[in-house]
Amino acid sequence: MKLKLARTTLKAKPKTIELKKLEEELANRSIFYFDKDNSHKELKELIEYFEEKGYSVYMREVKYGLDDNEYIYEVHIIA
């Protein structure tokens, strides 16, 4: 499964990351930011994938502006 990481600027295109690569990154960090272009279903699948592997996962929306469309997803994956 491919997920889109949060954009670094408002006009930038989001970078994609594979689930396996994300799992490898867990050794370095546990908080990830994903773009609003990811569907809620994809993020639920991400949560289920890591929970089945024994991780605790927490997801929330982070608003960075006043508009309803200005948000990203923050996901904590903890062993």
Tab-separated table of C-alpha atoms in Angstrom:
chain	number	residue	atom	x	y	z
A	1	MET	CA	0.000	0.000	0.000
A	2	LYS	CA	1.261	3.491	-0.850
A	3	LEU	CA	0.491	6.466	1.353
A	4	LYS	CA	1.156	10.154	0.747
A	5	LEU	CA	3.328	11.965	3.255
A	6	ALA	CA	2.379	15.517	4.239
A	7	ARG	CA	3.441	18.283	1.896
A	8	THR	CA	6.348	20.432	2.985
A	9	THR	CA	4.862	23.570	1.358
A	10	LEU	CA	1.339	24.454	0.286
A	11	LYS	CA	2.109	24.138	-3.431
A	12	ALA	CA	4.335	21.044	-3.256
A	13	LYS	CA	3.140	17.628	-4.334
A	14	PRO	CA	3.015	15.006	-1.582
A	15	LYS	CA	5.681	12.278	-1.621
A	16	THR	CA	4.566	8.654	-1.418
A	17	ILE	CA	5.875	5.964	0.898
A	18	GLU	CA	5.377	2.208	0.888
A	19	LEU	CA	4.135	0.447	4.005
A	20	LYS	CA	7.346	-1.633	4.221
A	21	LYS	CA	9.513	1.502	4.070
A	22	LEU	CA	7.364	3.065	6.790
A	23	GLU	CA	7.952	0.010	8.967
A	24	GLU	CA	11.727	0.361	8.470
A	25	GLU	CA	11.529	4.043	9.511
A	26	LEU	CA	10.070	3.048	12.887
A	27	ALA	CA	13.595	2.442	14.168
A	28	ASN	CA	14.319	6.184	13.747
A	29	ARG	CA	11.013	7.858	14.594
A	30	SER	CA	7.488	7.092	15.743
A	31	ILE	CA	5.467	10.121	14.552
A	32	PHE	CA	4.490	10.441	10.892
A	33	TYR	CA	2.508	13.118	9.068
A	34	PHE	CA	0.290	12.169	6.134
A	35	ASP	CA	-1.389	14.300	3.502
A	36	LYS	CA	-5.110	15.018	3.445
A	37	ASP	CA	-5.269	13.314	0.019
A	38	ASN	CA	-5.055	9.910	1.726
A	39	SER	CA	-8.450	8.341	2.165
A	40	HIS	CA	-9.723	7.597	5.658
A	41	LYS	CA	-9.992	3.937	4.599
A	42	GLU	CA	-6.277	3.799	3.725
A	43	LEU	CA	-5.324	5.238	7.093
A	44	LYS	CA	-7.598	2.760	8.889
A	45	GLU	CA	-5.808	-0.054	7.010
A	46	LEU	CA	-2.473	1.416	8.152
A	47	ILE	CA	-3.668	1.407	11.767
A	48	GLU	CA	-4.947	-2.182	11.528
A	49	TYR	CA	-1.694	-3.344	9.883
A	50	PHE	CA	0.478	-2.055	12.721
A	51	GLU	CA	-1.930	-3.091	15.482
A	52	GLU	CA	-1.833	-6.664	14.152
A	53	LYS	CA	1.978	-6.501	14.463
A	54	GLY	CA	1.688	-5.511	18.133
A	55	TYR	CA	2.143	-1.738	17.883
A	56	SER	CA	-0.027	0.902	19.540
A	57	VAL	CA	-1.285	3.392	16.957
A	58	TYR	CA	-2.908	6.794	17.474
A	59	MET	CA	-4.201	9.014	14.647
A	60	ARG	CA	-5.600	12.540	14.672
A	61	GLU	CA	-6.244	15.431	12.303
A	62	VAL	CA	-4.038	18.487	12.726
A	63	LYS	CA	-5.414	21.766	11.378
A	64	TYR	CA	-2.831	24.273	10.174
A	65	GLY	CA	-5.178	26.997	8.912
A	66	LEU	CA	-8.672	28.405	9.268
A	67	ASP	CA	-10.100	26.642	6.204
A	68	ASP	CA	-11.722	23.221	6.694
A	69	ASN	CA	-9.457	21.775	3.970
A	70	GLU	CA	-6.243	22.816	5.708
A	71	TYR	CA	-5.318	19.739	7.713
A	72	ILE	CA	-2.940	16.788	7.800
A	73	TYR	CA	-3.040	13.475	9.617
A	74	GLU	CA	-0.664	12.855	12.497
A	75	VAL	CA	-0.007	9.169	13.248
A	76	HIS	CA	1.899	7.877	16.285
A	77	ILE	CA	3.162	4.295	16.018
A	78	ILE	CA	4.619	3.020	19.286
A	79	ALA	CA	6.139	-0.402	20.015
